[in-house]
Amino acid sequence: GLGGPFSIDAAGGLGFSSTMPSEVFSQSFQFLSNDDADIKWIGGVDYSKEDGKVFQTGDTFGQSAYSSQTELDIETAAAFAQVTIPFGLAWSTTLGGRYSQETYDIRALIAPFTARSEDSSKFTYTARVEHKADDWLAYGGVSSGFKSATLNPGAPTQGRAEPEEVTSAEIGLKKDFASRVRLNTSIYYAIYEGIQLQVIQQSTGGNFLTNGP
């Protein structure tokens, strides 16, 4: 929780310490097709909200001083749907989509009192074709993924990391041998845009998120 005292203990320490208390609320609603339905589908919405603080101190052999105190609020909402449709004798296709939106706010409680806010939203998808026989299954598909823009509550002046996106393709085969052995094989390829990386500053030992090349 957010309440309660925050004690600083750096006995014998040299470097930086961080404490990150937070409270998280999340709720999800899902709607499903019947188990015996020929066309299977699922849809729903997700919501979450996190309120937290980041306390960071610089420690020198028993003596500590705050290097940052930051409040953060993260609110996320999403709606999704997916359907699997059979066709032919042993074929099926799966199509799905998800729309996500996130707001990320931080407020520094000590100088230089930095305040930042980021809004991110994205539609992601999946598409897959599958062929199923008695003792084997083959599939292939493409999908996309998304990671929202993020701020650096432990280092508020370091700015932001832009959203990360990935598009991937995969083909695979699952084969049963007798009743106790299964072979799973797959080949996949992924393309990242704006991959988020954690960087450590050699001069201070602090770390923050940024985007890679």
PDB file of C-alpha atoms in Angstrom, residues 38-213:
ATOM      1  CA  ASP A  38     -19.034 -24.742 -34.271  1.00  0.00           C
ATOM      2  CA  ILE A  39     -17.772 -21.158 -34.398  1.00  0.00           C
ATOM      3  CA  LYS A  40     -15.957 -20.309 -31.182  1.00  0.00           C
ATOM      4  CA  TRP A  41     -15.510 -16.712 -30.107  1.00  0.00           C
ATOM      5  CA  ILE A  42     -14.437 -14.603 -27.150  1.00  0.00           C
ATOM      6  CA  GLY A  43     -14.708 -10.891 -26.482  1.00  0.00           C
ATOM      7  CA  GLY A  44     -14.267  -8.580 -23.559  1.00  0.00           C
ATOM      8  CA  VAL A  45     -12.770  -5.527 -21.921  1.00  0.00           C
ATOM      9  CA  ASP A  46      -9.891  -5.021 -19.475  1.00  0.00           C
ATOM     10  CA  TYR A  47      -9.221  -2.103 -17.134  1.00  0.00           C
ATOM     11  CA  SER A  48      -6.433  -1.417 -14.644  1.00  0.00           C
ATOM     12  CA  LYS A  49      -5.182   1.534 -12.613  1.00  0.00           C
ATOM     13  CA  GLU A  50      -1.974   1.802 -10.615  1.00  0.00           C
ATOM     14  CA  ASP A  51      -1.133   4.550  -8.103  1.00  0.00           C
ATOM     15  CA  GLY A  52       2.371   4.440  -6.741  1.00  0.00           C
ATOM     16  CA  LYS A  53       5.464   6.242  -5.577  1.00  0.00           C
ATOM     17  CA  VAL A  54       9.162   5.798  -6.247  1.00  0.00           C
ATOM     18  CA  PHE A  55      11.653   6.738  -3.537  1.00  0.00           C
ATOM     19  CA  GLN A  56      15.303   6.691  -4.591  1.00  0.00           C
ATOM     20  CA  THR A  57      18.244   7.527  -2.345  1.00  0.00           C
ATOM     21  CA  GLY A  58      21.946   7.978  -2.807  1.00  0.00           C
ATOM     22  CA  ASP A  59      23.773   5.933  -0.159  1.00  0.00           C
ATOM     23  CA  THR A  60      27.271   6.459   1.250  1.00  0.00           C
ATOM     24  CA  PHE A  61      28.248   4.123   4.106  1.00  0.00           C
ATOM     25  CA  GLY A  62      25.342   4.705   6.438  1.00  0.00           C
ATOM     26  CA  GLN A  63      24.359   8.163   5.164  1.00  0.00           C
ATOM     27  CA  SER A  64      21.525   8.562   2.682  1.00  0.00           C
ATOM     28  CA  ALA A  65      19.818  11.422   0.881  1.00  0.00           C
ATOM     29  CA  TYR A  66      16.836  11.416  -1.449  1.00  0.00           C
ATOM     30  CA  SER A  67      17.854  11.683  -5.087  1.00  0.00           C
ATOM     31  CA  SER A  68      14.225  11.444  -6.305  1.00  0.00           C
ATOM     32  CA  GLN A  69      10.696  11.148  -4.943  1.00  0.00           C
ATOM     33  CA  THR A  70       8.065  10.635  -7.609  1.00  0.00           C
ATOM     34  CA  GLU A  71       4.354   9.874  -7.736  1.00  0.00           C
ATOM     35  CA  LEU A  72       3.022   7.850 -10.670  1.00  0.00           C
ATOM     36  CA  ASP A  73      -0.411   7.061 -12.074  1.00  0.00           C
ATOM     37  CA  ILE A  74      -0.933   4.476 -14.832  1.00  0.00           C
ATOM     38  CA  GLU A  75      -4.398   3.863 -16.280  1.00  0.00           C
ATOM     39  CA  THR A  76      -4.990   1.213 -18.955  1.00  0.00           C
ATOM     40  CA  ALA A  77      -8.134   0.170 -20.839  1.00  0.00           C
ATOM     41  CA  ALA A  78      -8.546  -2.368 -23.653  1.00  0.00           C
ATOM     42  CA  ALA A  79     -11.241  -4.090 -25.703  1.00  0.00           C
ATOM     43  CA  PHE A  80     -10.633  -7.363 -27.554  1.00  0.00           C
ATOM     44  CA  ALA A  81     -12.360  -9.995 -29.666  1.00  0.00           C
ATOM     45  CA  GLN A  82     -11.330 -13.261 -31.326  1.00  0.00           C
ATOM     46  CA  VAL A  83     -13.166 -15.828 -33.449  1.00  0.00           C
ATOM     47  CA  THR A  84     -12.219 -19.290 -34.746  1.00  0.00           C
ATOM     48  CA  ILE A  85     -14.103 -20.464 -37.833  1.00  0.00           C
ATOM     49  CA  PRO A  86     -13.848 -24.060 -39.187  1.00  0.00           C
ATOM     50  CA  PHE A  87     -13.890 -24.713 -42.921  1.00  0.00           C
ATOM     51  CA  GLY A  88     -13.298 -27.739 -45.125  1.00  0.00           C
ATOM     52  CA  LEU A  89     -12.782 -31.113 -43.486  1.00  0.00           C
ATOM     53  CA  ALA A  90      -9.994 -30.297 -41.033  1.00  0.00           C
ATOM     54  CA  TRP A  91      -9.194 -26.617 -41.428  1.00  0.00           C
ATOM     55  CA  SER A  92      -9.881 -23.576 -39.268  1.00  0.00           C
ATOM     56  CA  THR A  93      -8.913 -19.922 -39.213  1.00  0.00           C
ATOM     57  CA  THR A  94      -8.575 -17.636 -36.199  1.00  0.00           C
ATOM     58  CA  LEU A  95      -8.886 -13.868 -36.410  1.00  0.00           C
ATOM     59  CA  GLY A  96      -8.553 -11.486 -33.503  1.00  0.00           C
ATOM     60  CA  GLY A  97      -7.978  -7.875 -32.587  1.00  0.00           C
ATOM     61  CA  ARG A  98      -7.303  -5.752 -29.511  1.00  0.00           C
ATOM     62  CA  TYR A  99      -7.427  -2.004 -28.994  1.00  0.00           C
ATOM     63  CA  SER A 100      -5.387  -0.728 -26.033  1.00  0.00           C
ATOM     64  CA  GLN A 101      -5.087   2.747 -24.527  1.00  0.00           C
ATOM     65  CA  GLU A 102      -2.830   3.846 -21.672  1.00  0.00           C
ATOM     66  CA  THR A 103      -2.162   7.078 -19.803  1.00  0.00           C
ATOM     67  CA  TYR A 104       1.071   7.378 -17.779  1.00  0.00           C
ATOM     68  CA  ASP A 105       1.612  10.358 -15.450  1.00  0.00           C
ATOM     69  CA  ILE A 106       4.525  11.140 -13.131  1.00  0.00           C
ATOM     70  CA  ARG A 107       5.108  14.050 -10.738  1.00  0.00           C
ATOM     71  CA  ALA A 108       8.426  14.676  -8.991  1.00  0.00           C
ATOM     72  CA  LEU A 109       8.004  15.719  -5.347  1.00  0.00           C
ATOM     73  CA  ILE A 110      11.461  17.310  -5.022  1.00  0.00           C
ATOM     74  CA  ALA A 111      13.402  19.713  -7.247  1.00  0.00           C
ATOM     75  CA  PRO A 112      13.333  20.116 -10.190  1.00  0.00           C
ATOM     76  CA  PHE A 113       9.641  19.091  -9.723  1.00  0.00           C
ATOM     77  CA  THR A 114       9.359  17.478 -13.150  1.00  0.00           C
ATOM     78  CA  ALA A 115       5.855  16.525 -14.314  1.00  0.00           C
ATOM     79  CA  ARG A 116       5.259  14.438 -17.430  1.00  0.00           C
ATOM     80  CA  SER A 117       2.309  12.702 -19.066  1.00  0.00           C
ATOM     81  CA  GLU A 118       2.142  10.222 -21.934  1.00  0.00           C
ATOM     82  CA  ASP A 119      -0.848   8.802 -23.822  1.00  0.00           C
ATOM     83  CA  SER A 120      -0.493   5.686 -25.973  1.00  0.00           C
ATOM     84  CA  SER A 121      -2.990   3.715 -28.031  1.00  0.00           C
ATOM     85  CA  LYS A 122      -2.735   0.942 -30.597  1.00  0.00           C
ATOM     86  CA  PHE A 123      -4.753  -1.710 -32.427  1.00  0.00           C
ATOM     87  CA  THR A 124      -3.044  -5.116 -32.567  1.00  0.00           C
ATOM     88  CA  TYR A 125      -4.148  -8.227 -34.416  1.00  0.00           C
ATOM     89  CA  THR A 126      -3.660 -11.944 -34.908  1.00  0.00           C
ATOM     90  CA  ALA A 127      -4.474 -14.146 -37.915  1.00  0.00           C
ATOM     91  CA  ARG A 128      -3.851 -17.888 -38.039  1.00  0.00           C
ATOM     92  CA  VAL A 129      -4.710 -20.883 -40.242  1.00  0.00           C
ATOM     93  CA  GLU A 130      -4.661 -24.414 -38.825  1.00  0.00           C
ATOM     94  CA  HIS A 131      -4.949 -27.925 -40.247  1.00  0.00           C
ATOM     95  CA  LYS A 132      -5.675 -30.777 -37.837  1.00  0.00           C
ATOM     96  CA  ALA A 133      -5.424 -34.516 -38.527  1.00  0.00           C
ATOM     97  CA  ASP A 134      -5.713 -37.510 -36.199  1.00  0.00           C
ATOM     98  CA  ASP A 135      -2.217 -37.324 -34.729  1.00  0.00           C
ATOM     99  CA  TRP A 136      -0.728 -34.070 -36.020  1.00  0.00           C
ATOM    100  CA  LEU A 137      -1.514 -30.381 -36.353  1.00  0.00           C
ATOM    101  CA  ALA A 138       0.090 -27.777 -38.630  1.00  0.00           C
ATOM    102  CA  TYR A 139      -0.407 -24.034 -38.373  1.00  0.00           C
ATOM    103  CA  GLY A 140       0.820 -20.697 -39.633  1.00  0.00           C
ATOM    104  CA  GLY A 141       0.002 -17.115 -38.809  1.00  0.00           C
ATOM    105  CA  VAL A 142       0.976 -13.509 -38.213  1.00  0.00           C
ATOM    106  CA  SER A 143       0.406 -11.273 -35.196  1.00  0.00           C
ATOM    107  CA  SER A 144       1.349  -7.873 -33.847  1.00  0.00           C
ATOM    108  CA  GLY A 145       2.175  -6.649 -30.369  1.00  0.00           C
ATOM    109  CA  PHE A 146       2.478  -3.328 -28.587  1.00  0.00           C
ATOM    110  CA  LYS A 147       4.106  -1.920 -25.457  1.00  0.00           C
ATOM    111  CA  SER A 148       2.984   1.552 -24.404  1.00  0.00           C
ATOM    112  CA  ALA A 149       5.253   4.560 -24.107  1.00  0.00           C
ATOM    113  CA  THR A 150       6.784   4.702 -20.637  1.00  0.00           C
ATOM    114  CA  LEU A 151       8.303   7.338 -18.400  1.00  0.00           C
ATOM    115  CA  ASN A 152      11.122   7.016 -15.873  1.00  0.00           C
ATOM    116  CA  PRO A 153       9.730   7.644 -12.378  1.00  0.00           C
ATOM    117  CA  GLY A 154      13.093   6.807 -10.806  1.00  0.00           C
ATOM    118  CA  ALA A 155      14.801   9.385 -13.032  1.00  0.00           C
ATOM    119  CA  PRO A 156      12.093  11.895 -14.031  1.00  0.00           C
ATOM    120  CA  THR A 157      14.431  14.177 -15.986  1.00  0.00           C
ATOM    121  CA  GLN A 158      15.480  11.337 -18.337  1.00  0.00           C
ATOM    122  CA  GLY A 159      12.386  11.746 -20.505  1.00  0.00           C
ATOM    123  CA  ARG A 160      10.483   8.856 -22.034  1.00  0.00           C
ATOM    124  CA  ALA A 161      10.692   5.691 -24.069  1.00  0.00           C
ATOM    125  CA  GLU A 162       8.550   5.695 -27.205  1.00  0.00           C
ATOM    126  CA  PRO A 163       6.041   2.853 -27.775  1.00  0.00           C
ATOM    127  CA  GLU A 164       7.474  -0.506 -28.783  1.00  0.00           C
ATOM    128  CA  GLU A 165       5.839  -2.458 -31.617  1.00  0.00           C
ATOM    129  CA  VAL A 166       6.478  -5.952 -32.925  1.00  0.00           C
ATOM    130  CA  THR A 167       5.164  -7.899 -35.917  1.00  0.00           C
ATOM    131  CA  SER A 168       5.813 -11.641 -35.995  1.00  0.00           C
ATOM    132  CA  ALA A 169       5.168 -14.589 -38.294  1.00  0.00           C
ATOM    133  CA  GLU A 170       5.218 -18.248 -37.261  1.00  0.00           C
ATOM    134  CA  ILE A 171       4.702 -21.684 -38.766  1.00  0.00           C
ATOM    135  CA  GLY A 172       4.697 -24.881 -36.748  1.00  0.00           C
ATOM    136  CA  LEU A 173       3.901 -28.563 -36.471  1.00  0.00           C
ATOM    137  CA  LYS A 174       2.732 -30.711 -33.552  1.00  0.00           C
ATOM    138  CA  LYS A 175       2.993 -34.476 -33.921  1.00  0.00           C
ATOM    139  CA  ASP A 176       1.946 -37.229 -31.499  1.00  0.00           C
ATOM    140  CA  PHE A 177       3.853 -40.512 -31.332  1.00  0.00           C
ATOM    141  CA  ALA A 178       1.982 -43.288 -29.522  1.00  0.00           C
ATOM    142  CA  SER A 179       0.148 -41.796 -26.517  1.00  0.00           C
ATOM    143  CA  ARG A 180       2.959 -40.304 -24.413  1.00  0.00           C
ATOM    144  CA  VAL A 181       5.276 -38.494 -26.807  1.00  0.00           C
ATOM    145  CA  ARG A 182       4.583 -35.246 -28.638  1.00  0.00           C
ATOM    146  CA  LEU A 183       6.900 -33.325 -30.939  1.00  0.00           C
ATOM    147  CA  ASN A 184       6.456 -29.547 -31.103  1.00  0.00           C
ATOM    148  CA  THR A 185       8.379 -27.625 -33.763  1.00  0.00           C
ATOM    149  CA  SER A 186       8.054 -24.032 -34.919  1.00  0.00           C
ATOM    150  CA  ILE A 187       9.872 -21.356 -36.872  1.00  0.00           C
ATOM    151  CA  TYR A 188       9.164 -17.707 -36.256  1.00  0.00           C
ATOM    152  CA  TYR A 189      10.436 -14.315 -37.329  1.00  0.00           C
ATOM    153  CA  ALA A 190       9.847 -11.011 -35.511  1.00  0.00           C
ATOM    154  CA  ILE A 191      10.440  -7.385 -36.478  1.00  0.00           C
ATOM    155  CA  TYR A 192      10.702  -4.833 -33.652  1.00  0.00           C
ATOM    156  CA  GLU A 193      10.217  -1.096 -33.959  1.00  0.00           C
ATOM    157  CA  GLY A 194      11.312   1.169 -31.118  1.00  0.00           C
ATOM    158  CA  ILE A 195      12.383  -1.677 -28.820  1.00  0.00           C
ATOM    159  CA  GLN A 196      12.540  -0.482 -25.201  1.00  0.00           C
ATOM    160  CA  LEU A 197      15.869  -1.029 -23.458  1.00  0.00           C
ATOM    161  CA  GLN A 198      17.115  -0.381 -19.938  1.00  0.00           C
ATOM    162  CA  VAL A 199      20.236   1.780 -19.834  1.00  0.00           C
ATOM    163  CA  ILE A 200      22.621   2.126 -16.869  1.00  0.00           C
ATOM    164  CA  GLN A 201      24.573   5.355 -16.454  1.00  0.00           C
ATOM    165  CA  GLN A 202      28.171   4.536 -15.586  1.00  0.00           C
ATOM    166  CA  SER A 203      28.706   7.881 -13.866  1.00  0.00           C
ATOM    167  CA  THR A 204      25.821   7.538 -11.407  1.00  0.00           C
ATOM    168  CA  GLY A 205      24.771   3.883 -11.475  1.00  0.00           C
ATOM    169  CA  GLY A 206      21.202   4.994 -12.181  1.00  0.00           C
ATOM    170  CA  ASN A 207      19.095   3.271 -14.815  1.00  0.00           C
ATOM    171  CA  PHE A 208      16.273   4.349 -17.107  1.00  0.00           C
ATOM    172  CA  LEU A 209      14.318   3.127 -20.135  1.00  0.00           C
ATOM    173  CA  THR A 210      14.952   4.379 -23.643  1.00  0.00           C
ATOM    174  CA  ASN A 211      14.487   3.133 -27.207  1.00  0.00           C
ATOM    175  CA  GLY A 212      17.092   1.060 -28.999  1.00  0.00           C
ATOM    176  CA  PRO A 213      18.228   1.552 -32.591  1.00  0.00           C
TER     177      PRO A 213
END
